[in-house]
Amino acid sequence: TSLWYVRFNVPANASVLNGSCSDPDQWIQITWKTNENSMINNTMTLVYHENATTKNYGLKSLNLTLTPDNFVNGSKDPIELYHGSEWVTPLATSYRCKSATQLNLTSESLSAVAVLTLSRLQEEAYRTTAGSGFSAARDCGGGDVPDAVPIAVGCALGGLVVVVLIAYLVGRRYSASRGYLSM
């Protein structure tokens, strides 16, 4: 067996080849050439699935077809790689990940494996509003954990206010019982 290491970027001028906005799955297929002389295009298909019960959608699968032009001494056949389900985000929001996210890809026909690194990614499926921009973004790894920090700080400050108030009232009562009068 031989081991290949290939690094390439999906160009900014990659075009949408096809797509579907049907329920419950939506998909988009992006295509680009490895170089100007390529006869076959590379394609990446992103399939999303909606869960109407939880009001979420997520990446169901990612299929990547790479032309032999991407590899030194590659075969004449394209290499097809696959990644299963991944991130989930609420409906009416977009998914955004500025940091690098790695997806492990496998091939059913070959003993090929790959790692796909996505950077500065923002995507949205199941959009119901018109407009050219993305909806409010849910950041990767964002979950609900960051909301716990402001809640914990607020509870701690509220507890501190209660402790200070109790200390003030106890001190005032103690002073009044000793016969001291305030002027």
XYZ file of C-alpha atoms in Angstrom:
183
model
C 0.000 0.000 0.000
C 1.103 3.540 -0.592
C 0.481 6.575 1.567
C -0.363 9.905 -0.034
C -0.523 13.280 1.583
C -2.333 15.927 -0.414
C -3.295 19.391 0.725
C -5.574 21.583 -1.338
C -8.104 24.327 -0.789
C -11.576 24.521 -2.189
C -11.261 27.723 -4.225
C -13.439 30.738 -3.540
C -14.776 30.494 -7.104
C -16.143 26.963 -6.589
C -19.637 26.822 -8.015
C -22.881 25.210 -6.978
C -23.552 22.325 -9.351
C -26.834 21.086 -7.943
C -28.998 21.023 -4.830
C -32.375 20.288 -3.332
C -34.471 22.033 -0.692
C -36.985 19.221 -0.132
C -37.967 17.833 3.283
C -36.667 16.191 5.397
C -33.258 16.197 3.657
C -31.655 19.136 1.870
C -28.388 18.983 -0.023
C -25.988 21.101 -2.006
C -23.259 19.982 -4.394
C -20.214 22.206 -4.922
C -17.770 21.674 -7.780
C -14.320 22.968 -8.754
C -11.448 22.062 -11.056
C -8.093 20.899 -9.694
C -6.358 22.868 -12.430
C -7.313 24.502 -15.715
C -6.446 21.359 -17.713
C -8.676 19.049 -15.645
C -11.293 17.174 -17.618
C -13.238 16.087 -14.516
C -14.351 18.301 -11.642
C -13.959 17.652 -7.930
C -17.276 17.653 -6.075
C -18.356 18.002 -2.473
C -21.926 17.166 -1.511
C -23.296 18.301 1.850
C -26.523 16.591 2.974
C -28.548 18.053 5.858
C -31.369 16.437 7.834
C -34.145 18.197 9.742
C -35.500 16.850 13.022
C -38.973 18.383 13.342
C -39.379 17.068 16.903
C -36.320 18.834 18.336
C -36.521 21.756 15.854
C -32.887 21.178 14.848
C -31.023 20.330 11.679
C -27.572 18.927 11.182
C -25.028 17.683 8.702
C -26.163 14.170 7.775
C -23.283 13.340 5.448
C -20.449 14.848 3.468
C -19.378 13.154 0.239
C -16.163 14.214 -1.458
C -15.141 13.075 -4.941
C -11.563 13.940 -5.876
C -10.132 13.623 -9.358
C -6.878 11.725 -9.983
C -5.282 15.102 -10.849
C -5.084 15.775 -7.100
C -2.618 12.927 -6.537
C 0.852 12.181 -7.831
C 0.760 8.864 -9.715
C -2.946 8.585 -8.947
C -5.249 6.088 -10.585
C -7.452 7.000 -13.516
C -10.597 6.788 -11.393
C -11.871 9.470 -9.037
C -11.623 8.751 -5.317
C -14.874 8.915 -3.380
C -14.714 9.696 0.337
C -17.497 9.885 2.907
C -18.141 11.346 6.370
C -21.279 10.636 8.419
C -23.367 12.946 10.561
C -21.761 15.828 12.402
C -22.896 19.126 13.937
C -26.471 20.008 14.909
C -27.915 23.509 15.190
C -31.413 24.926 15.800
C -33.657 25.748 12.857
C -33.644 29.419 11.755
C -29.951 29.755 12.676
C -26.758 29.251 10.746
C -23.810 27.128 11.848
C -20.482 28.966 12.072
C -17.039 27.689 12.948
C -14.083 30.045 12.596
C -11.535 27.594 13.972
C -10.369 24.539 12.047
C -12.680 21.524 12.281
C -11.389 18.126 11.194
C -13.635 15.457 9.705
C -12.407 11.897 9.168
C -13.334 10.591 5.725
C -13.387 6.984 4.574
C -13.876 5.208 1.274
C -16.000 2.119 0.743
C -14.412 1.065 -2.536
C -10.771 1.687 -1.606
C -8.780 1.359 1.547
C -8.446 5.130 1.497
C -8.856 7.438 4.450
C -8.557 11.185 4.607
C -8.911 14.089 6.987
C -10.863 17.083 5.763
C -10.123 20.333 7.589
C -12.778 23.021 7.362
C -11.877 26.581 8.366
C -13.977 29.739 8.527
C -17.118 27.744 7.783
C -20.622 29.193 7.895
C -23.624 27.362 6.500
C -27.385 27.351 6.780
C -30.079 24.917 5.665
C -33.879 24.991 6.010
C -33.981 28.768 5.696
C -37.508 30.177 5.626
C -36.771 33.912 5.431
C -35.714 35.917 2.399
C -32.441 37.786 2.337
C -28.878 37.504 1.180
C -27.054 37.093 4.502
C -26.942 34.329 7.063
C -29.347 34.111 9.996
C -28.023 34.515 13.544
C -25.101 32.133 13.955
C -24.626 29.281 16.399
C -20.886 28.907 16.919
C -19.249 25.507 16.866
C -18.745 24.035 20.293
C -21.056 26.787 21.480
C -23.787 24.573 22.895
C -25.425 25.923 26.045
C -22.302 25.855 28.220
C -21.346 29.550 27.838
C -24.759 30.577 29.206
C -23.852 28.946 32.544
C -21.058 31.446 33.230
C -23.224 34.611 33.318
C -25.869 32.757 35.334
C -23.279 31.605 37.897
C -21.789 35.109 38.180
C -25.262 36.622 38.598
C -26.154 34.110 41.328
C -22.867 34.775 43.149
C -23.446 38.546 43.050
C -27.046 38.104 44.200
C -25.853 35.934 47.100
C -23.263 38.548 48.036
C -25.936 41.273 48.112
C -28.100 39.101 50.405
C -25.137 38.460 52.777
C -24.293 42.192 52.972
C -27.965 43.080 53.597
C -28.268 40.502 56.405
C -25.012 41.732 57.997
C -26.285 45.322 57.871
C -29.635 44.419 59.487
C -27.968 42.306 62.211
C -25.494 45.105 62.947
C -28.244 47.692 63.127
C -30.321 45.522 65.480
C -27.274 44.865 67.668
C -26.544 48.603 67.898
C -30.177 49.417 68.784
C -30.276 46.790 71.556
C -27.183 48.296 73.254
C -28.852 51.651 73.571
C -26.986 53.552 70.909
C -29.100 55.923 68.890
C -28.245 57.180 65.480
C -28.404 60.905 64.852
